[in-house]
Amino acid sequence: MNFSKRVRTRIVWIPVRKYQNIELAEFSVNNEGMWIRIAELVNHAGLKRYYKCKDVNDAGESCGAKLCVVIDSDTKEATLYKSDKHNHTNEKTEIAKIKTPVKEFIRNLRAQNLNAKDIYKRLMERNDLKIPTYNQVVLYIDVLQREIKDVVIDLRMLENWLQTHSTTLKEEHRAFVISHQVLHNKNTFYAVISTKHLFKLAVNAEVYHLATMQKLAWSNLPAFVLGATDKKGKFHAICIILCGSLNYYTFKLIFFNIRTKVKELFCKEMRPVVIVSDSEAVQDAFADVFQVKTRTCWRYAQKQIVNQLKWSIRSPRQLMKDLNLLRSVTCPSIFDAASELFLEKYDHLTTFIAYFKEKWLVNDRKWFLGAARPSIQTNFGLLKYIKQIKDTYDEKLCLSLQLPQFLDVLINVINEISTGYAADKNIFVKTQEVTKKDWIIGNEWVKGAKTNILLVDDNYTHYEVTNGVQIDDDDDDNKWVSFDVFIKRHFSESRVSIPLNKQLWYLSKCNCPTFYKTYKCKHIIGLSMMTWPQFNEDCIEMEHDVNIL
């Protein structure tokens, strides 16, 4: 028998970050999705919680990666410590079981930008190959993805290509490099590529969109689509940005040079109103260059909140419903009051409330409607546009292309987008369009609406309208005793401003959520019909509604 003493491995703990409380620390750990708590130790100094990697097979080799959260008994601050990197060999063992011909077949299919499910279906059709399991295919695709990310970009070759394609072209639908810069000392770069036809959209665009989470990519060379939505809610691409460094200074330089190039090419100034983005660096840079407000993409914020709710509540449907109502508030001061009521209603969810308050009420509170003037509230149009590009050009924008091939293909893609945009007679709608359905809804609403004229000035008649909801006498603006009472009261009334000049009806304003999302609402249409009995869809002059750029 072997009675040799077991050697104990000493763990070296490395401090990572500090948190204000244990709730935020636990959220960070749970959000990674790879840790399981294994022990808890309490002493006079505080509390210690230990975690291990959940991907380790108990019967196999242990993983050196461990995690420890230390809570100070006096300050209640939580410090996160980590040990070594993950070193378990489960993944390598599974991949080693895949035969070389199968690996080559998977690599070729991955080069066509197919996902794991499609690749596995193709494998099942092959009778001459030993078919691995679906999990083995997924693991091998992850390995291929990491290999691609490790590719180093040749900045000198990239700079030569950008300079060659930087000549301003007379053709409307031929892509060229609008602006670029390569910094060899910082190992970073940026480039803006478009056609004159697409780039001209920036002259009249007001609501811009740029999502850093969704991109076209080759290796570590991401290509972002910058575009704008018109008053009809349709997304229009303006240019594609290649960016090697996603920081504030790079985006500020990009936006500054875009503004300069628009003025140089079209002798007009850009007049943006707001940018909707999921990146704080993009928002800050755009705001500094154009001196405008910014908005956080609600789609992005909603996804982050839902992921956090998974750890706090089993059925978050009612909470998300209330959160959508909170987002619909169009007045910043009312939003502040409503937020406090929302926190009170869900104060029993301590972990979620701590996260929500710090993340979405302190650090980033630009996700509700009143954070900026009326505009399309999410990047949904942009995300849909990027998906269409990927679906159409998936074989061209594949990850297996060399950098020069990718850049040449990207130029061809932009050329085709510009040509197709003009062929489809796409137009940039600068004022809201009223449909027949809008007329019907407005006409039905005004029949039962209660209106009160508050003020008449030189340009507008200001109304207060009630939406027909029965309100208790005790529920006044100064007595919002709960979040439910606030919802009942706040969304039952609206303030509407109608121009005195009928021809300027499209300049009407309302503080209801519908107007902030679509630039039109039943209140404006109904009051216009009530103010001018002859006001209908046949008497609107349409020359100001549509502009073809």
XYZ file of C-alpha atoms in Angstrom:
549
model
C 0.000 0.000 0.000
C 1.126 3.542 -0.768
C 1.110 5.729 2.372
C 2.869 8.703 0.723
C 1.617 12.047 1.952
C -0.679 13.929 -0.419
C 0.825 17.182 -1.665
C -1.547 20.124 -1.187
C -1.635 22.621 -4.028
C -1.409 26.237 -2.925
C -3.883 28.578 -4.612
C -2.663 32.025 -5.592
C -5.567 34.466 -5.400
C -5.466 37.491 -7.697
C -7.758 40.465 -6.899
C -9.944 41.396 -9.878
C -12.386 44.127 -8.818
C -14.384 45.565 -5.933
C -18.135 45.996 -5.548
C -20.201 48.166 -3.247
C -22.172 45.206 -1.880
C -22.566 41.458 -2.114
C -25.591 41.711 -4.449
C -23.556 43.326 -7.223
C -20.745 40.808 -6.749
C -23.159 37.865 -7.007
C -24.697 39.364 -10.135
C -21.264 39.559 -11.755
C -20.509 35.939 -10.864
C -23.903 34.637 -12.014
C -23.730 36.646 -15.229
C -20.612 34.751 -16.335
C -22.595 31.509 -16.174
C -19.600 29.269 -15.459
C -19.337 29.077 -11.646
C -20.851 26.866 -8.925
C -20.613 27.788 -5.235
C -18.834 25.059 -3.291
C -18.168 26.538 0.156
C -18.831 29.461 2.495
C -16.661 30.585 5.395
C -17.596 33.133 8.079
C -15.178 34.659 10.575
C -14.595 37.941 12.424
C -13.157 39.574 9.284
C -16.175 38.897 7.129
C -17.661 36.349 4.737
C -15.925 34.297 2.048
C -17.692 32.409 -0.733
C -15.800 29.956 -2.954
C -16.751 28.863 -6.480
C -15.462 26.247 -8.933
C -15.746 25.884 -12.701
C -18.986 24.094 -13.584
C -17.635 22.716 -16.895
C -15.361 20.220 -15.120
C -16.316 16.561 -15.088
C -16.083 15.297 -11.502
C -14.638 11.992 -12.728
C -11.969 13.700 -14.791
C -9.163 16.153 -14.242
C -9.988 19.143 -12.041
C -9.844 22.695 -13.322
C -7.390 25.157 -11.810
C -9.797 28.068 -12.228
C -11.483 29.018 -8.975
C -13.203 32.099 -7.671
C -13.600 33.705 -4.250
C -15.789 36.603 -3.091
C -14.695 38.264 0.169
C -17.190 40.528 1.988
C -15.689 42.924 4.543
C -17.646 42.872 7.820
C -17.194 46.609 8.418
C -17.592 48.310 5.032
C -19.775 45.548 3.463
C -17.685 45.910 0.284
C -17.173 42.763 -1.784
C -13.831 41.934 -3.413
C -13.627 39.400 -6.241
C -10.562 37.137 -6.473
C -9.667 34.628 -9.187
C -7.051 31.865 -9.354
C -5.463 30.244 -12.406
C -6.952 30.013 -15.897
C -9.184 27.150 -17.013
C -7.038 24.075 -17.711
C -9.535 21.197 -17.958
C -9.052 18.999 -21.006
C -12.642 17.909 -21.680
C -12.860 20.070 -24.809
C -9.549 18.868 -26.260
C -10.497 15.238 -25.661
C -13.808 15.636 -27.458
C -12.219 17.423 -30.406
C -9.487 14.785 -30.701
C -12.156 12.192 -31.414
C -13.109 13.962 -34.658
C -11.320 12.501 -37.675
C -9.262 14.744 -39.978
C -11.570 14.416 -43.054
C -14.510 15.465 -40.874
C -12.575 18.463 -39.583
C -11.798 19.565 -43.132
C -15.438 19.169 -44.113
C -16.562 21.273 -41.097
C -13.928 23.918 -41.854
C -15.138 24.257 -45.456
C -18.770 24.578 -44.386
C -17.833 27.116 -41.723
C -16.100 29.139 -44.433
C -19.543 29.460 -46.066
C -20.772 31.081 -42.824
C -23.070 28.161 -41.931
C -24.066 27.683 -38.301
C -23.616 24.530 -36.225
C -27.088 23.126 -36.959
C -26.711 23.461 -40.726
C -23.226 21.950 -40.626
C -24.476 18.968 -38.627
C -27.303 18.409 -41.130
C -24.757 18.349 -43.974
C -22.650 15.856 -42.035
C -25.620 13.551 -41.545
C -26.011 13.404 -45.337
C -22.477 12.006 -45.762
C -22.216 8.207 -45.657
C -18.452 8.109 -46.186
C -17.579 9.960 -42.956
C -17.682 8.946 -39.312
C -20.262 11.372 -37.931
C -19.338 13.002 -34.591
C -21.912 14.094 -32.046
C -23.532 17.521 -32.243
C -21.651 18.712 -29.134
C -18.331 17.722 -30.713
C -19.202 19.777 -33.796
C -20.055 22.798 -31.639
C -16.771 22.517 -29.725
C -14.729 22.304 -32.917
C -16.500 25.356 -34.393
C -15.599 27.275 -31.225
C -11.959 26.315 -31.738
C -12.093 27.536 -35.348
C -13.623 30.806 -34.194
C -10.807 31.381 -31.693
C -8.203 30.623 -34.369
C -9.773 33.225 -36.658
C -9.791 35.850 -33.899
C -6.057 35.335 -33.400
C -5.279 36.496 -36.956
C -3.082 39.615 -37.005
C -3.980 42.379 -39.460
C -1.198 43.705 -41.688
C -1.611 47.453 -41.121
C 0.751 48.435 -43.951
C -1.185 46.395 -46.463
C -4.439 47.794 -45.081
C -3.145 51.358 -45.330
C -2.074 50.885 -48.950
C -5.493 49.511 -49.838
C -7.274 52.413 -48.142
C -5.124 55.002 -49.887
C -5.711 53.345 -53.263
C -9.492 53.541 -52.806
C -9.639 57.041 -51.276
C -10.152 58.970 -54.522
C -13.551 60.690 -54.599
C -15.507 59.205 -57.494
C -18.036 60.974 -59.697
C -20.175 57.862 -60.079
C -23.140 57.859 -57.699
C -23.040 54.127 -56.948
C -19.322 53.302 -56.810
C -17.969 52.836 -53.303
C -14.824 54.606 -52.110
C -13.100 55.346 -48.812
C -14.655 58.516 -47.406
C -12.122 58.884 -44.600
C -9.447 56.728 -42.972
C -6.502 56.727 -40.605
C -3.949 54.062 -39.645
C -1.939 54.512 -36.435
C 0.997 52.103 -36.522
C 2.319 53.121 -33.105
C -1.034 52.289 -31.458
C -1.760 49.314 -33.744
C -5.216 50.628 -34.623
C -7.090 52.139 -37.556
C -10.466 53.229 -38.879
C -12.062 53.672 -42.302
C -15.422 54.965 -43.555
C -16.652 53.474 -46.851
C -19.744 54.520 -48.813
C -21.037 55.766 -52.162
C -22.042 59.341 -52.949
C -25.666 58.247 -53.281
C -25.775 56.660 -49.812
C -23.580 59.257 -48.137
C -25.877 62.054 -49.295
C -28.532 60.712 -46.919
C -26.542 62.272 -44.070
C -27.546 65.749 -45.269
C -31.116 65.487 -44.006
C -30.852 62.642 -41.493
C -31.842 63.457 -37.911
C -32.048 60.150 -36.017
C -28.865 58.074 -36.346
C -28.250 54.444 -35.364
C -25.047 52.493 -34.766
C -24.935 49.129 -32.955
C -21.528 47.780 -31.919
C -23.033 44.455 -30.828
C -24.161 43.650 -34.386
C -21.579 43.815 -37.167
C -20.207 42.280 -40.320
C -16.809 40.860 -39.478
C -13.691 39.292 -40.862
C -11.231 38.118 -38.206
C -10.868 40.978 -35.715
C -11.814 43.569 -38.345
C -15.412 44.584 -37.484
C -17.529 46.481 -40.007
C -20.315 48.593 -38.472
C -23.277 50.012 -40.375
C -24.058 53.664 -39.610
C -27.497 54.739 -40.759
C -30.589 56.778 -39.983
C -34.337 56.326 -39.751
C -36.798 58.629 -41.463
C -40.189 59.871 -40.233
C -41.799 56.698 -41.554
C -39.574 54.577 -39.330
C -37.612 53.042 -42.199
C -33.872 52.478 -41.797
C -31.449 53.853 -44.414
C -27.759 52.877 -44.477
C -25.345 55.793 -44.854
C -21.902 54.187 -44.648
C -19.937 51.220 -43.327
C -17.252 51.854 -40.722
C -14.203 49.609 -40.291
C -12.841 50.194 -36.816
C -9.980 48.474 -35.043
C -10.449 50.225 -31.690
C -13.887 50.759 -30.159
C -13.070 53.698 -27.898
C -14.329 57.251 -27.467
C -11.418 58.973 -29.232
C -11.644 56.793 -32.345
C -15.387 57.335 -32.745
C -15.024 61.060 -32.110
C -12.498 61.301 -34.937
C -14.780 59.235 -37.199
C -17.826 61.450 -36.615
C -15.792 64.650 -36.981
C -14.399 63.531 -40.344
C -17.841 62.384 -41.527
C -19.228 65.849 -40.762
C -16.306 67.491 -42.590
C -16.683 65.235 -45.638
C -20.452 65.864 -45.913
C -19.829 69.607 -45.991
C -17.027 69.172 -48.534
C -19.033 66.966 -50.923
C -22.502 68.531 -50.679
C -21.816 72.050 -49.286
C -24.314 71.454 -46.472
C -24.032 70.966 -42.733
C -25.213 67.821 -41.003
C -28.036 68.521 -38.546
C -28.525 65.378 -36.436
C -30.861 65.397 -33.456
C -30.101 62.161 -31.636
C -28.132 58.934 -31.970
C -29.456 55.575 -30.743
C -26.682 53.158 -29.829
C -25.735 50.358 -27.453
C -22.263 51.814 -26.847
C -21.459 54.578 -24.374
C -18.318 55.445 -26.353
C -20.395 56.004 -29.512
C -22.946 58.103 -27.636
C -20.361 60.340 -25.942
C -18.358 60.865 -29.137
C -21.432 61.711 -31.222
C -22.750 64.094 -28.569
C -19.420 65.963 -28.357
C -19.086 66.367 -32.127
C -22.677 67.406 -32.897
C -23.831 68.751 -29.495
C -26.988 66.616 -29.444
C -28.712 64.223 -27.064
C -28.188 60.470 -27.130
C -30.341 57.468 -26.356
C -29.481 53.954 -25.271
C -31.021 51.307 -27.506
C -34.014 49.857 -25.635
C -33.555 46.499 -27.343
C -30.050 46.289 -25.873
C -31.149 47.475 -22.409
C -34.099 45.087 -22.379
C -31.872 42.125 -23.190
C -29.488 43.013 -20.356
C -32.349 43.398 -17.875
C -33.997 40.113 -18.882
C -30.692 38.269 -18.417
C -30.423 39.679 -14.891
C -34.043 38.801 -14.087
C -33.336 35.137 -14.778
C -31.325 35.077 -11.564
C -33.881 37.000 -9.487
C -37.407 35.974 -10.434
C -38.947 32.892 -12.002
C -41.724 34.647 -13.957
C -40.720 38.244 -14.833
C -43.691 38.959 -17.146
C -45.434 41.488 -14.849
C -42.165 43.212 -13.976
C -41.225 43.615 -17.635
C -44.714 44.940 -18.371
C -44.265 47.610 -15.689
C -40.780 48.354 -16.961
C -42.122 48.942 -20.474
C -44.644 51.395 -19.022
C -41.848 53.140 -17.139
C -39.876 53.391 -20.375
C -42.886 55.047 -22.041
C -42.670 58.119 -19.797
C -41.821 61.176 -21.912
C -41.019 63.706 -19.163
C -37.665 63.425 -17.275
C -39.028 64.815 -13.988
C -41.988 62.422 -14.048
C -39.610 59.573 -14.907
C -37.602 60.307 -11.740
C -40.731 60.133 -9.577
C -42.036 57.030 -11.339
C -38.676 55.280 -10.945
C -38.850 55.648 -7.172
C -42.329 54.111 -7.177
C -41.080 51.257 -9.375
C -38.237 50.562 -6.929
C -40.695 50.545 -4.022
C -43.005 48.086 -5.765
C -40.211 45.562 -6.346
C -38.040 46.261 -3.288
C -38.340 42.589 -2.265
C -36.080 41.693 -5.226
C -32.984 43.067 -3.502
C -30.395 41.758 -5.962
C -32.259 42.941 -9.047
C -33.168 46.337 -7.558
C -29.524 46.980 -6.592
C -28.433 46.121 -10.130
C -31.231 48.093 -11.829
C -30.706 51.210 -9.725
C -26.957 51.376 -10.282
C -26.915 50.313 -13.937
C -30.066 51.893 -15.417
C -30.921 54.760 -13.081
C -27.461 56.064 -12.137
C -24.897 55.026 -14.757
C -27.218 54.969 -17.787
C -30.679 56.541 -17.689
C -31.022 57.359 -21.403
C -33.239 54.409 -22.275
C -36.686 55.960 -21.672
C -38.654 57.954 -24.250
C -38.202 61.343 -22.636
C -34.405 61.106 -22.674
C -34.378 62.710 -26.148
C -36.845 64.195 -28.585
C -39.242 61.893 -30.501
C -37.411 59.235 -32.494
C -37.513 55.556 -33.287
C -36.630 54.025 -29.942
C -34.568 50.942 -30.789
C -31.951 49.770 -33.270
C -34.402 47.160 -34.589
C -34.338 48.599 -38.114
C -30.544 48.550 -38.122
C -30.333 44.985 -36.801
C -32.827 43.820 -39.408
C -30.812 45.557 -42.129
C -27.559 43.887 -41.024
C -29.269 40.498 -40.976
C -30.464 41.037 -44.553
C -26.893 41.799 -45.645
C -25.595 38.660 -43.924
C -28.324 36.498 -45.444
C -27.726 37.910 -48.937
C -23.926 37.991 -48.959
C -23.118 35.173 -46.530
C -20.882 33.383 -49.033
C -18.987 36.577 -49.814
C -18.518 37.911 -46.284
C -17.276 34.568 -45.043
C -14.632 34.282 -42.367
C -12.221 32.295 -44.512
C -11.401 35.172 -46.872
C -8.016 36.827 -46.762
C -8.046 40.520 -45.801
C -7.572 41.926 -49.353
C -10.354 39.668 -50.637
C -12.667 40.734 -47.812
C -12.089 44.442 -48.543
C -12.719 43.988 -52.265
C -15.895 42.032 -51.556
C -17.008 44.724 -49.095
C -16.635 47.351 -51.830
C -18.788 45.246 -54.181
C -21.407 44.764 -51.475
C -21.679 48.530 -50.894
C -21.939 49.083 -54.658
C -24.815 46.613 -54.880
C -26.576 48.140 -51.849
C -26.364 51.610 -53.381
C -27.523 50.464 -56.819
C -30.396 48.453 -55.364
C -31.401 51.375 -53.159
C -31.791 53.632 -56.187
C -33.429 50.938 -58.331
C -36.114 50.328 -55.707
C -36.793 54.071 -55.639
C -36.217 54.249 -51.908
C -37.046 57.636 -50.487
C -36.114 59.363 -47.268
C -39.402 60.532 -45.749
C -38.824 63.795 -43.918
C -42.310 64.260 -42.449
C -44.741 61.773 -40.978
C -47.172 60.007 -43.286
C -50.793 59.586 -42.210
C -52.441 56.372 -43.389
C -56.117 55.601 -43.777
C -55.972 53.566 -40.578
C -54.593 56.611 -38.719
C -57.532 58.716 -39.960
C -60.044 56.120 -38.728
C -58.414 55.828 -35.280
C -58.183 59.610 -34.899
C -61.798 60.080 -35.961
C -63.049 57.447 -33.494
C -60.998 58.874 -30.626
C -62.128 62.481 -31.054
C -65.799 61.454 -30.782
C -65.442 60.497 -27.116
C -62.472 62.642 -26.112
C -62.582 65.343 -23.466
C -60.510 68.365 -24.475
C -59.567 71.542 -22.674
C -57.738 74.513 -24.243
C -54.909 75.530 -21.923
C -53.258 78.298 -23.938
C -53.224 79.960 -27.343
C -49.966 81.640 -28.372
C -48.673 83.084 -31.642
C -48.113 79.707 -33.289
C -49.952 76.967 -31.403
C -53.129 76.057 -29.612
C -52.268 73.943 -26.556
C -54.768 71.331 -25.404
C -55.144 68.983 -22.473
C -56.971 65.804 -23.483
C -58.372 62.903 -21.461
C -58.369 59.426 -22.914
C -61.684 58.369 -21.414
C -60.247 56.502 -18.389
C -62.187 56.857 -15.146
C -59.922 58.480 -12.531
C -60.610 58.568 -8.780
C -60.685 61.996 -7.168
C -57.925 61.004 -4.751
C -55.515 60.102 -7.562
C -54.032 63.514 -8.319
C -50.544 64.347 -9.553
C -49.317 65.018 -6.032
C -50.669 61.785 -4.624
C -49.060 58.904 -6.504
C -49.160 56.487 -3.622
C -47.967 53.550 -5.723
C -46.634 52.666 -9.148
C -50.015 51.247 -10.178
C -51.741 54.524 -9.297
C -49.136 56.401 -11.291
C -49.781 54.258 -14.383
C -53.521 54.710 -14.020
C -53.226 58.486 -13.770
C -50.311 59.423 -15.995
C -51.313 57.588 -19.180
C -54.905 58.833 -19.027
C -54.030 62.416 -19.998
C -51.959 64.042 -22.732
C -50.818 67.513 -23.713
C -51.177 68.377 -27.409
C -50.034 71.436 -29.391
C -51.701 72.101 -32.754
C -50.335 74.835 -35.125
C -52.667 77.688 -35.994
C -51.712 77.290 -39.651
C -53.370 74.208 -41.142
C -50.589 73.763 -43.698
C -48.132 73.223 -40.820
C -50.146 70.461 -39.147
C -47.145 68.117 -39.376
C -45.387 70.321 -36.766
C -47.955 69.301 -34.151
C -46.606 67.920 -30.878
C -47.879 65.564 -28.197
C -46.365 64.067 -25.051
C -47.924 60.625 -25.467
C -45.662 57.561 -26.052
C -47.137 56.882 -29.499
C -46.043 60.269 -30.795
C -42.521 59.769 -29.454
C -42.285 56.467 -31.316
C -44.008 57.269 -34.632
C -44.136 61.108 -34.848
C -47.932 60.940 -35.055
C -50.828 59.916 -32.804
C -54.623 59.819 -32.615
C -54.629 62.994 -30.480
C -52.980 65.116 -33.194
C -55.107 63.717 -36.024
C -58.338 63.924 -34.024
C -57.753 67.490 -32.812
C -56.751 68.573 -36.327
C -60.035 67.225 -37.649
C -61.893 68.973 -34.819
C -60.045 72.280 -35.388
C -60.464 72.240 -39.163
C -63.639 70.346 -40.199
C -62.392 70.259 -43.801
C -59.125 68.644 -42.675
C -58.785 65.214 -44.291
C -56.373 63.145 -46.306
C -57.412 64.790 -49.592
C -56.540 68.341 -48.528
C -53.016 67.703 -47.221
C -50.349 69.103 -49.481
C -47.838 66.336 -49.936
C -44.962 68.259 -51.485
C -43.274 68.636 -48.098
C -43.821 65.036 -47.065
C -41.493 63.154 -49.368
C -37.986 64.045 -50.456
C -35.928 61.927 -52.783
C -32.230 62.365 -52.073
